[in-house]
CSV table of C-alpha atoms and ligand atoms in Angstrom, one decimal:
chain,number,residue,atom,x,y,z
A,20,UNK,CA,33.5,55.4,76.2
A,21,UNK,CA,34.0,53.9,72.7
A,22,UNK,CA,30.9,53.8,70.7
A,23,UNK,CA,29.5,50.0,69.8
A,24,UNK,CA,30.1,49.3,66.3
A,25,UNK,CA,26.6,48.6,64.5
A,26,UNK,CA,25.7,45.2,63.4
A,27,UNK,CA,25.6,45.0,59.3
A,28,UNK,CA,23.6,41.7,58.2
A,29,UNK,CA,23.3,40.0,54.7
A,30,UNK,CA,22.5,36.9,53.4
A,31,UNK,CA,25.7,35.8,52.4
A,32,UNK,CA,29.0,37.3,53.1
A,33,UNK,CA,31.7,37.1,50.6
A,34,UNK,CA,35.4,37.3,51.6
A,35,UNK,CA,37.2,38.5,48.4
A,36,UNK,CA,36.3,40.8,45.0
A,37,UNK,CA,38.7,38.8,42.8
A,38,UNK,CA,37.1,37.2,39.9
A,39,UNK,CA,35.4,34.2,42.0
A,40,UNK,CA,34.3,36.6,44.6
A,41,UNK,CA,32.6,38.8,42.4
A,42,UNK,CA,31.0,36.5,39.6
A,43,UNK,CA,29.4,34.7,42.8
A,44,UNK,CA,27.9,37.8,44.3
A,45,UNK,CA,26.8,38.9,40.5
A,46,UNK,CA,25.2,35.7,40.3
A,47,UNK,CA,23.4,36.0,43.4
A,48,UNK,CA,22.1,39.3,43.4
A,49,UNK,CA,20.8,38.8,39.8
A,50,UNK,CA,18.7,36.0,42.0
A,51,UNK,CA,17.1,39.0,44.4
A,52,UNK,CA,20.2,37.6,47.3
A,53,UNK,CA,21.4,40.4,50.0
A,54,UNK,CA,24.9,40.3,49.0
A,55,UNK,CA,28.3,41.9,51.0
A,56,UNK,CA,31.5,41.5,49.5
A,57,UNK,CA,34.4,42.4,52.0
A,58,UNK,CA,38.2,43.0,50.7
A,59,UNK,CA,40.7,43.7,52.5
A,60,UNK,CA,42.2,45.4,49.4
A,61,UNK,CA,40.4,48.7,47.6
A,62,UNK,CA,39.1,48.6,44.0
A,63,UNK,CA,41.1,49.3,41.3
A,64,UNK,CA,43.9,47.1,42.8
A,65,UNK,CA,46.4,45.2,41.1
A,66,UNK,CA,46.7,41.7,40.6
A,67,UNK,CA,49.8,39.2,39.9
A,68,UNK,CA,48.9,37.8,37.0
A,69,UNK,CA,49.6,37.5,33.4
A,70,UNK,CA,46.0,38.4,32.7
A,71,UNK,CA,45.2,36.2,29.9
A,72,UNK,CA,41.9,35.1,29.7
A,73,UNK,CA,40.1,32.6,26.9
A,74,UNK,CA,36.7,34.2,25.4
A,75,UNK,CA,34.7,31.4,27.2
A,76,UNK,CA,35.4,33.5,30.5
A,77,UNK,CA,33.7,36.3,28.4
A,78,UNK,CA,31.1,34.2,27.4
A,79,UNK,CA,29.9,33.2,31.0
A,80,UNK,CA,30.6,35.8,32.6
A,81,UNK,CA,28.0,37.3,29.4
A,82,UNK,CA,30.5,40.2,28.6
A,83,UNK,CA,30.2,42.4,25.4
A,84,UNK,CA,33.7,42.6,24.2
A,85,UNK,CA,33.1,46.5,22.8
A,86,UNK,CA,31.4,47.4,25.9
A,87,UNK,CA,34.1,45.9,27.7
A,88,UNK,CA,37.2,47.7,25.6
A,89,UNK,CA,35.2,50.8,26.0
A,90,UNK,CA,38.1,52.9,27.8
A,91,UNK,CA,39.7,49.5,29.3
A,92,UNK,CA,42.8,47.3,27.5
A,93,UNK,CA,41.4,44.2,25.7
A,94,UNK,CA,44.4,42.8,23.5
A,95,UNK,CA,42.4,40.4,21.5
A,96,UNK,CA,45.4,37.3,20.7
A,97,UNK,CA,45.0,35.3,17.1
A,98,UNK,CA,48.7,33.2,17.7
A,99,UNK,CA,51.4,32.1,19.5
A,100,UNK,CA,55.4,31.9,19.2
A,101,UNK,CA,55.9,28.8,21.3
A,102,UNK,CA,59.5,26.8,22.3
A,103,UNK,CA,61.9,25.8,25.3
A,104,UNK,CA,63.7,28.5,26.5
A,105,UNK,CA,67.2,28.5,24.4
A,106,UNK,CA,65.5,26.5,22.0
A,107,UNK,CA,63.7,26.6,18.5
A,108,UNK,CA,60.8,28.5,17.8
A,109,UNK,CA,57.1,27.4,16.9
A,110,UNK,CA,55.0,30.0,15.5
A,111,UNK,CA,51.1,29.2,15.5
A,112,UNK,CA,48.3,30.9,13.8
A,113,UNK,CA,44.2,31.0,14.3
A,114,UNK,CA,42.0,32.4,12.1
A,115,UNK,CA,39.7,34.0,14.8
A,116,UNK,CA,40.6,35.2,18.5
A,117,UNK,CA,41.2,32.4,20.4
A,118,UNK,CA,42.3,34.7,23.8
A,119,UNK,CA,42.5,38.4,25.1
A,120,UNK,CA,44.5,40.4,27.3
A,121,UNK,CA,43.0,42.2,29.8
A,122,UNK,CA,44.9,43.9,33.2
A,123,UNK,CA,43.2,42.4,36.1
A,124,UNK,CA,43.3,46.3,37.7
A,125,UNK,CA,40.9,46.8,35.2
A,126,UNK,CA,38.9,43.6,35.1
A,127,UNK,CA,38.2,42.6,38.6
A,128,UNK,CA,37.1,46.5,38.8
A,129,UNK,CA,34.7,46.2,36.3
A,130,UNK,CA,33.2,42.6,38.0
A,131,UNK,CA,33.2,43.8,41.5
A,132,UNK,CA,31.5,47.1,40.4
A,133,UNK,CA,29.5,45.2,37.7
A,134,UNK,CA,28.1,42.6,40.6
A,135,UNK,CA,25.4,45.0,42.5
A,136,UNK,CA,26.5,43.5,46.1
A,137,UNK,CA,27.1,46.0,48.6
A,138,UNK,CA,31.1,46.7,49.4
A,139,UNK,CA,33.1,47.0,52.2
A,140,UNK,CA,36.5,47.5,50.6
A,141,UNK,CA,40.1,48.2,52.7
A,142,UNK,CA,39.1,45.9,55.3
A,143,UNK,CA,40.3,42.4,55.8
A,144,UNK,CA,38.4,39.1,57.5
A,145,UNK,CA,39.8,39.6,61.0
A,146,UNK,CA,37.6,37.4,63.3
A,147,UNK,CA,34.9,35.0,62.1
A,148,UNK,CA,32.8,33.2,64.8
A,149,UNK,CA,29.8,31.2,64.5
A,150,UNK,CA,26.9,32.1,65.4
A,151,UNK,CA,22.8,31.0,66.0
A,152,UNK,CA,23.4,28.7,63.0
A,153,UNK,CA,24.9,31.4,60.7
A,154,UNK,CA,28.1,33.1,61.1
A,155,UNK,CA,29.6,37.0,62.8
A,156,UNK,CA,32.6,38.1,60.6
A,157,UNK,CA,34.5,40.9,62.2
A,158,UNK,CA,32.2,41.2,65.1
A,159,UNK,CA,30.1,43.4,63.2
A,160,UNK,CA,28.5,41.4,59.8
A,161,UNK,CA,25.9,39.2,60.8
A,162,UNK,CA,25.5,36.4,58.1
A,163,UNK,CA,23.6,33.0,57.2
A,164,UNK,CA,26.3,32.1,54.9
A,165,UNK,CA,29.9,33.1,54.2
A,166,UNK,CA,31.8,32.3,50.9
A,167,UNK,CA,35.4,31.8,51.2
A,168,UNK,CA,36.5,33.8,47.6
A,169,UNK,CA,40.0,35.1,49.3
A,170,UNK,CA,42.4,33.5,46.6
A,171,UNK,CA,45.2,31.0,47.9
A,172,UNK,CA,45.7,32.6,51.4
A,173,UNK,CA,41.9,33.2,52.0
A,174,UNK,CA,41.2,33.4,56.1
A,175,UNK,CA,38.2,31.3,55.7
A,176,UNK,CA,40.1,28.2,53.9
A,177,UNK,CA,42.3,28.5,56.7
A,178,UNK,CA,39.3,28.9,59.6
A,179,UNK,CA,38.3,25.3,57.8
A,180,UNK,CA,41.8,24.1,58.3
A,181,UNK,CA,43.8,24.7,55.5
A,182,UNK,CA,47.3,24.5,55.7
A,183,UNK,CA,49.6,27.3,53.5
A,184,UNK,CA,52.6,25.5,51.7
A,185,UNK,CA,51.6,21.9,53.1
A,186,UNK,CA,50.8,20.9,49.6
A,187,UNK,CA,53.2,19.5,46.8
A,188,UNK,CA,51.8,20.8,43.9
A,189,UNK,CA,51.8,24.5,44.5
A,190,UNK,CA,52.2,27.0,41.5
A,191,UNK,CA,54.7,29.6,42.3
A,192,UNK,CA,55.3,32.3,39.7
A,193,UNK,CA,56.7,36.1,39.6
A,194,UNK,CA,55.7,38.7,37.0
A,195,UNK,CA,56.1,42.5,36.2
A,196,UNK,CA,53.2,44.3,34.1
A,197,UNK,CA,54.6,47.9,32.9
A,198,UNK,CA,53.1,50.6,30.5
A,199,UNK,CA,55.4,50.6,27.3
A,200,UNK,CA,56.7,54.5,26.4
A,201,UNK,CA,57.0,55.3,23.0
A,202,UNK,CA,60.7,54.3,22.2
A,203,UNK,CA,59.8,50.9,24.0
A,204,UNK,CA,57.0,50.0,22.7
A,205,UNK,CA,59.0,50.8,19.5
A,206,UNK,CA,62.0,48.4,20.4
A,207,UNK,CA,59.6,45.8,22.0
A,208,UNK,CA,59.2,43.0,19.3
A,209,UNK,CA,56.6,41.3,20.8
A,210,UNK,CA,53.7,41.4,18.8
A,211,UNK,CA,50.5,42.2,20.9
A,212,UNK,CA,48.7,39.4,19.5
A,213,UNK,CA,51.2,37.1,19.2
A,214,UNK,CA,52.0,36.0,23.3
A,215,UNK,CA,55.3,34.3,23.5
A,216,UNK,CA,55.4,31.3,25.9
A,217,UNK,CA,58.7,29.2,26.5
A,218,UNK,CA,58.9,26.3,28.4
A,219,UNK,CA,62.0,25.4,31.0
A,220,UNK,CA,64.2,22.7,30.2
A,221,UNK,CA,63.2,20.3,32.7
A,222,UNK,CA,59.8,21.0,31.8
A,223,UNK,CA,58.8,22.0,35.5
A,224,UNK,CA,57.5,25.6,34.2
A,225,UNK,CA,57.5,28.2,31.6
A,226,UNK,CA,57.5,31.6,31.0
A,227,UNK,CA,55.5,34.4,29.1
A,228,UNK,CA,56.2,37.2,27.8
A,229,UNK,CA,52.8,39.2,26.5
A,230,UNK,CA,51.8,42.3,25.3
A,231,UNK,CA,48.8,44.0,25.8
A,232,UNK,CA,47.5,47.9,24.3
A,233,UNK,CA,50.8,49.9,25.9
A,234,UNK,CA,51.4,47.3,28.4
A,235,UNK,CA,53.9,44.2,28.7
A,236,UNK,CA,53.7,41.5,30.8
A,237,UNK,CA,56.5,39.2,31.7
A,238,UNK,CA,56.5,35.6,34.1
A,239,UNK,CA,57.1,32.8,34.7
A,240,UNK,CA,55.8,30.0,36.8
A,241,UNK,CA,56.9,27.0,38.2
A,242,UNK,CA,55.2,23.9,39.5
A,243,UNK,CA,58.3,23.8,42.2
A,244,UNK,CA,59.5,26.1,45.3
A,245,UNK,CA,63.3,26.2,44.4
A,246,UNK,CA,65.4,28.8,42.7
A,247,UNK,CA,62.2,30.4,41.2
A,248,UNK,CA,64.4,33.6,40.8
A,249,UNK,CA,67.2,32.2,39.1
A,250,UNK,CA,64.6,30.5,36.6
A,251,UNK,CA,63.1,34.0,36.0
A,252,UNK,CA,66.3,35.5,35.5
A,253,UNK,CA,67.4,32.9,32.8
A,254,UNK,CA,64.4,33.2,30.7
A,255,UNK,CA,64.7,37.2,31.1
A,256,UNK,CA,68.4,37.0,29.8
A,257,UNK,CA,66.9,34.3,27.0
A,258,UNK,CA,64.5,37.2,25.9
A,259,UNK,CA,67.1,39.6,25.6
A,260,UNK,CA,69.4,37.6,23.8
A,261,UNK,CA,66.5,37.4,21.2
A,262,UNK,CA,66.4,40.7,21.3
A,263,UNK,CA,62.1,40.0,22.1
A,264,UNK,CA,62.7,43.6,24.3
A,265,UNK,CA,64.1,46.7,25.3
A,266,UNK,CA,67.2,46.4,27.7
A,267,UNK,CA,65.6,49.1,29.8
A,268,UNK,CA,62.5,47.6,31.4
A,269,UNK,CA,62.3,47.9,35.1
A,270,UNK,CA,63.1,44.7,37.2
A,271,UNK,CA,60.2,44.7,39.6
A,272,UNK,CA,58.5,41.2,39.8
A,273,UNK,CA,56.1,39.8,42.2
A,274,UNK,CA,55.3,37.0,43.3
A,275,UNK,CA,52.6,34.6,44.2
A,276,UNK,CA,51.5,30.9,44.8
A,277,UNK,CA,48.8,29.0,44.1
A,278,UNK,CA,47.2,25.1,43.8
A,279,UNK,CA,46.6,23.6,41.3
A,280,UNK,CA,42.7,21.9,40.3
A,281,UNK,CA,42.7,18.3,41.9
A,282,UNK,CA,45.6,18.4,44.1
A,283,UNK,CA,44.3,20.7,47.3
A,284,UNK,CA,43.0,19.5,49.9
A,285,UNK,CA,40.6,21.8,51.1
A,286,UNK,CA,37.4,20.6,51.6
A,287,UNK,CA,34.8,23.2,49.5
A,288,UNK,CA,31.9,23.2,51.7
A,289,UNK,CA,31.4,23.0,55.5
A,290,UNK,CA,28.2,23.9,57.5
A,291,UNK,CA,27.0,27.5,56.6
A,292,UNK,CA,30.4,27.7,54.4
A,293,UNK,CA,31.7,27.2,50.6
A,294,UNK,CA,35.2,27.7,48.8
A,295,UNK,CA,35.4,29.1,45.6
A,296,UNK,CA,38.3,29.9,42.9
A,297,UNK,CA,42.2,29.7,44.5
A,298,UNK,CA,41.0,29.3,47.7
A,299,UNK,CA,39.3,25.9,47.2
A,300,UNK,CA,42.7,25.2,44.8
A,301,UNK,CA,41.3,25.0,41.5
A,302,UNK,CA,43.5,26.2,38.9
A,303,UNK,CA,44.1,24.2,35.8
A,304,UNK,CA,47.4,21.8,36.1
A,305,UNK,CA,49.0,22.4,32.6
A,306,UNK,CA,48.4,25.8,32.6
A,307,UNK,CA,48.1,27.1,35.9
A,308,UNK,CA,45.2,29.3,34.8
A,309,UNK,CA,43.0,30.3,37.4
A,310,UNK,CA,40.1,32.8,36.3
A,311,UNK,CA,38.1,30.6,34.0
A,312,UNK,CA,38.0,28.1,37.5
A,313,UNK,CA,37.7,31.1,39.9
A,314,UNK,CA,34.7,32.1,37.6
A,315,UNK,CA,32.8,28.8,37.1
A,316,UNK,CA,33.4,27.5,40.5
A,317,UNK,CA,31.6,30.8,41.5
A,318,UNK,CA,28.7,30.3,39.2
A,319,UNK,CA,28.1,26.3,40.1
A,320,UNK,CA,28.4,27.5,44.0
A,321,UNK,CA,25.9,30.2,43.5
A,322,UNK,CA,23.6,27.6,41.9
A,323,UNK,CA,23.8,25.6,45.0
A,324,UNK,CA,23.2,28.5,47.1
A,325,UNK,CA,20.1,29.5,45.1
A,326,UNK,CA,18.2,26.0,45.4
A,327,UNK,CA,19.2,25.8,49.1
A,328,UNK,CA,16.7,28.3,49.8
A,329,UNK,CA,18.4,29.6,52.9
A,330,UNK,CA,19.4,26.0,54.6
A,331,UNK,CA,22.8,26.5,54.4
A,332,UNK,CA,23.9,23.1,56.1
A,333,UNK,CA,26.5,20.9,54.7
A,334,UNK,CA,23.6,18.4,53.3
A,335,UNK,CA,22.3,21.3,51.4
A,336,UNK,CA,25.4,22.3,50.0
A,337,UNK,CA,26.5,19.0,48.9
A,338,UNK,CA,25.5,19.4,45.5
A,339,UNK,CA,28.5,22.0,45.5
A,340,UNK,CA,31.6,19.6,45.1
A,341,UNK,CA,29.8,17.4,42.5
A,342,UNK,CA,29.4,20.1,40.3
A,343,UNK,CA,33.1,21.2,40.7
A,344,UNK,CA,34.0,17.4,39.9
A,345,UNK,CA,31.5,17.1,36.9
A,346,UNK,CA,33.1,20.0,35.6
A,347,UNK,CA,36.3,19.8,36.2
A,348,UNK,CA,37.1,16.0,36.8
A,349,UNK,CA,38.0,13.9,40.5
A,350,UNK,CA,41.8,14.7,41.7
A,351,UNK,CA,43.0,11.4,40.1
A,352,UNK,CA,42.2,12.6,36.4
A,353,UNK,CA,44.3,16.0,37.2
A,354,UNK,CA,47.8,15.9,36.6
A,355,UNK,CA,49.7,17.8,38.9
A,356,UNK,CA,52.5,18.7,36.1
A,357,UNK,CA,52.7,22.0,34.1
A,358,UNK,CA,53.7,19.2,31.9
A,359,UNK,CA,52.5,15.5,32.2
A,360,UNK,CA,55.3,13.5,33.9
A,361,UNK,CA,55.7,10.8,31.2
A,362,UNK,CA,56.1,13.6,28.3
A,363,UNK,CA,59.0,15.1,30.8
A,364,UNK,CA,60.5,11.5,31.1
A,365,UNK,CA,60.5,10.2,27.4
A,366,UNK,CA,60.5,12.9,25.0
A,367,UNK,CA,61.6,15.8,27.0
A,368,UNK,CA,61.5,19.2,24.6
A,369,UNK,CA,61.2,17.6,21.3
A,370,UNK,CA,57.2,17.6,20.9
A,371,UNK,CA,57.9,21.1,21.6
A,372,UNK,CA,59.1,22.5,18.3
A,373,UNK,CA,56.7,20.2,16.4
A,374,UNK,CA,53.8,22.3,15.0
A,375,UNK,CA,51.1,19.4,15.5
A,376,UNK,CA,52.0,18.7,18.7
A,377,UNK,CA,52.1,22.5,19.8
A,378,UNK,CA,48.9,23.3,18.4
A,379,UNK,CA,46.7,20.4,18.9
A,380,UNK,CA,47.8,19.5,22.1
A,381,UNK,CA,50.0,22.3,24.1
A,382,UNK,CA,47.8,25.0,23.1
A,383,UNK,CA,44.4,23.7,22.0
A,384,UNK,CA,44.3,21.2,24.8
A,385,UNK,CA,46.3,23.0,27.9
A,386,UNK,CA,46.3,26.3,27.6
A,387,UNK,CA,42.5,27.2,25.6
A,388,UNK,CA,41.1,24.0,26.9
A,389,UNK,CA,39.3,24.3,23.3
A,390,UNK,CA,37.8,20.7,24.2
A,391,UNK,CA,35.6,22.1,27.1
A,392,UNK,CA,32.7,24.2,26.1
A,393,UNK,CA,31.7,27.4,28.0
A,394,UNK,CA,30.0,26.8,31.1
A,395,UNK,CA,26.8,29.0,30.9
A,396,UNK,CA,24.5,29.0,33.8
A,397,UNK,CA,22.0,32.0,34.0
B,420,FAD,C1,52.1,35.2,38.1
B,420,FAD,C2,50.7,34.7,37.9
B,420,FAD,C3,50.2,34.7,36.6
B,420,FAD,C4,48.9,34.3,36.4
B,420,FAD,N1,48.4,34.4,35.1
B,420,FAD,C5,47.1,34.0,34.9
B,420,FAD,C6,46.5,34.2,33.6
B,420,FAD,O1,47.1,34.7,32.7
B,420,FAD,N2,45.3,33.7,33.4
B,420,FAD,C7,44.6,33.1,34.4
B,420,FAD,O2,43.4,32.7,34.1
B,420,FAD,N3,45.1,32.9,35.6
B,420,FAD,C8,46.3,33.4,35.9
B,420,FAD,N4,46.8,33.3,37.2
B,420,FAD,C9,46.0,32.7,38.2
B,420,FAD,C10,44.9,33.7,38.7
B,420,FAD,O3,45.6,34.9,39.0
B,420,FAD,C11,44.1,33.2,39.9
B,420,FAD,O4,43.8,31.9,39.7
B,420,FAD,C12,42.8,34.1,40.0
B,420,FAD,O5,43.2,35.4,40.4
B,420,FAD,C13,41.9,33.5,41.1
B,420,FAD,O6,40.9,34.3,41.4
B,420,FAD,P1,40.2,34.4,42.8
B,420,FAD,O7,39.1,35.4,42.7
B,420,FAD,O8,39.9,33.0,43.3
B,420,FAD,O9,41.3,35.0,43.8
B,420,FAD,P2,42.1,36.4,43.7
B,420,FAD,O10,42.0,37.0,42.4
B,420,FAD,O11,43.4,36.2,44.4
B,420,FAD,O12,41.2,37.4,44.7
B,420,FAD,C14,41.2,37.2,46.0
B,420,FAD,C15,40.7,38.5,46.7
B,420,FAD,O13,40.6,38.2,48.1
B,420,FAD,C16,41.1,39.3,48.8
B,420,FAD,N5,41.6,38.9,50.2
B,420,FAD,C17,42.7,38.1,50.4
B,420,FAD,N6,42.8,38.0,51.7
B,420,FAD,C18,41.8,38.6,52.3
B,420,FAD,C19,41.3,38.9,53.7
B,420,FAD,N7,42.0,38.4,54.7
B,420,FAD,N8,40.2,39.6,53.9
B,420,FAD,C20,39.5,40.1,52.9
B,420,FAD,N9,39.9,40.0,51.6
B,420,FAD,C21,41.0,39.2,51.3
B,420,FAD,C22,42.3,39.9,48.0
B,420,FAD,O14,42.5,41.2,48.2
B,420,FAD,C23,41.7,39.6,46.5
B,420,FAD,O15,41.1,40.8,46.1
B,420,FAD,C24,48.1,33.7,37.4
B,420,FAD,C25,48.7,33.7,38.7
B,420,FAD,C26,50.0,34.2,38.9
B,420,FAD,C27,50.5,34.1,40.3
């Protein structure tokens, strides 16, 4: 006869070691919190992702930047070359570091190990019941509370009831991260602290093309399901027309999709329960970047955890989605666009090769959110 799987038990469970997962359980375990983070996934593991991160994540997340680069790639970026695709270019220039490069294999490595929470890596949620008040995850974690940290797709969004691809304003996007050889990285004239970053013509997307240490990073998202290919494959003959890199870069993109911040509508908390990074929806709509949410959603839920003092009910968890909307704004202040509807209707790509406009606004505003200081919550 088989042997009976033991019974594990934690305080909480957290599905998912991305970045939301595994700033949570950081969080809580610096609080004295029995902490299990299960992945279906093991660690290193790659990521889709452009992996460009503003040095507020850094700051929260209270990273050392030379411990970090110790042995890791950290691409520190001082400007952007900025345009629509086919179109002029805007070059822009900071005085400091305004961003960095990092490759999420790398980074959500050095998180999940950095957070001190027990692992089970390699095994996805399977089953989730509910249980005396708390909850059984797999038939064989026993827990008071779970945190739902499994990115867009997470199991536990959808045990709540969330719906994949029911939304309008989903993010899809394809990219291909590859290490550079010598004559590439040669031919390549990207400059690593220089991310390029064209816009479509309709203004529905854009796409990057970034390099970081020996590595280069090519994408492009899309706030709209059709033809996402054909986009990519325009903006990848664009580059080469410019000559921006070698012809002979393999052509292996992958694809995700995501929500965007104030357009899901998944509920973040339930009884026992709470949503954190992509699978509560959260990334920024101009942008569509997601670890800067993914982190401080994860740091303003573990604050609720920590003051619930181990009454996990909905009432004591409420606190949860007012500190997401204090901090990131109710659904009607969001815009769903990578770019605002009006600017699409009236001046189209114009504001887009004026330096002003590009630096106050497009990459101040969107893309650093310079305007929003770093969320720090020890
Ligand atoms: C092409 C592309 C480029 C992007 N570029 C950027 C960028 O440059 N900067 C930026 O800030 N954001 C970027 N984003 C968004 C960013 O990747 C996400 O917002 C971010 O990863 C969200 O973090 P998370 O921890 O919530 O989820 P994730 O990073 O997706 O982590 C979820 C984890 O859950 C695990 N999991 C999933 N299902 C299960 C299951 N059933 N059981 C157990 N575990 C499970 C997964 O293995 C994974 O490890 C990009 C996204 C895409 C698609």
């Amino acid at each position: 006869m088989p042997m009976a799987e033991a019974m594990e038990s934690c305080d909480v469970l957290i599905v998912g070691g991305g970045p939301a997962g595994s700033t949570c359980a950081w969080k809580l375990r610096r609080h004295g919190l029995d902490v299990l983070v299960l992945d279906s996934m093991t660690f290193p593991r790659d990521k889709v992702c452009a992996g460009w991160i503003t040095p507020s994540v850094l700051d929260t997340l209270q990273i050392e930047c030379a411990d970090y680069a110790a042995g890791r790639v950290l691409q520190p970026i001082t400007g952007f070359s900025t345009g629509v695709i086919d179109g002029a270019e805007v070059e822009t220039r900071y005085r400091n570091d305004v961003s960095y490069g990092i490759r999420r294999y790398e980074f959500d490595h050095y998180l999940l190990q950095r957070s001190g929470a027990r692992l089970r890596l390699g095994e996805p949620l399977r089953s989730l019941e509910r249980s005396n008040g708390g909850w059984i995850a797999n038939g064989t974690i026993r827990t008071s509370l779970l945190v739902g940290a499994g990115g867009h797709s997470c199991p536990v969004a959808r045990f709540l009831g969330a719906q994949l691809g029911a939304q309008q304003s989903l993010v899809v996007a394809q990219e291909a991260e590859f290490p550079l050889d010598a004559a590439q990285a040669k031919a390549c004239r990207v400059l690593p602290h220089t991310p390029e970053l064209f816009f479509c013509q309709d203004l529905k997307g854009y796409g990057w093309c970034f390099r970081k240490g020996d590595y280069l990073n090519i994408g492009l998202g899309r706030n709209e399901n059709h033809h996402l290919s054909e986009h990519l494959a325009a903006f990848c003959d664009f580059l080469k027309r410019r000559g921006k890199f070698p012809a002979d870069i393999p052509n292996e993109f992958r694809g995700h999709a995501y929500l965007l911040q104030g357009h899901s509508a998944r509920k973040p908390t339930d009884n026992g329960v709470l949503l954190i990074g992509d699978a509560a929806g959260l990334a920024y709509p101009q942008s569509g970047e997601g670890i800067r949410p993914a982190v401080e959603s994860a740091l303003l839920a573990a604050e609720t955890i920590i003051e619930a003092e181990g009454d996990y009910r909905q009432a004591q968890l409420a606190p949860y989605p007012q500190r997401l909307q204090g901090r990131f704004g109710t659904a009607q202040s969001a815009d769903a666009s990578l770019f605002p509807q009006q600017l699409q209707r009236f001046i189209g790509g114009k504001l887009l090769s004026n330096a002003w406009f590009t630096r106050h606004v497009v990459l101040d505003r969107w893309f650093l959110h310079a305007q929003q200081h770093p969320l720090r919550i020890y």
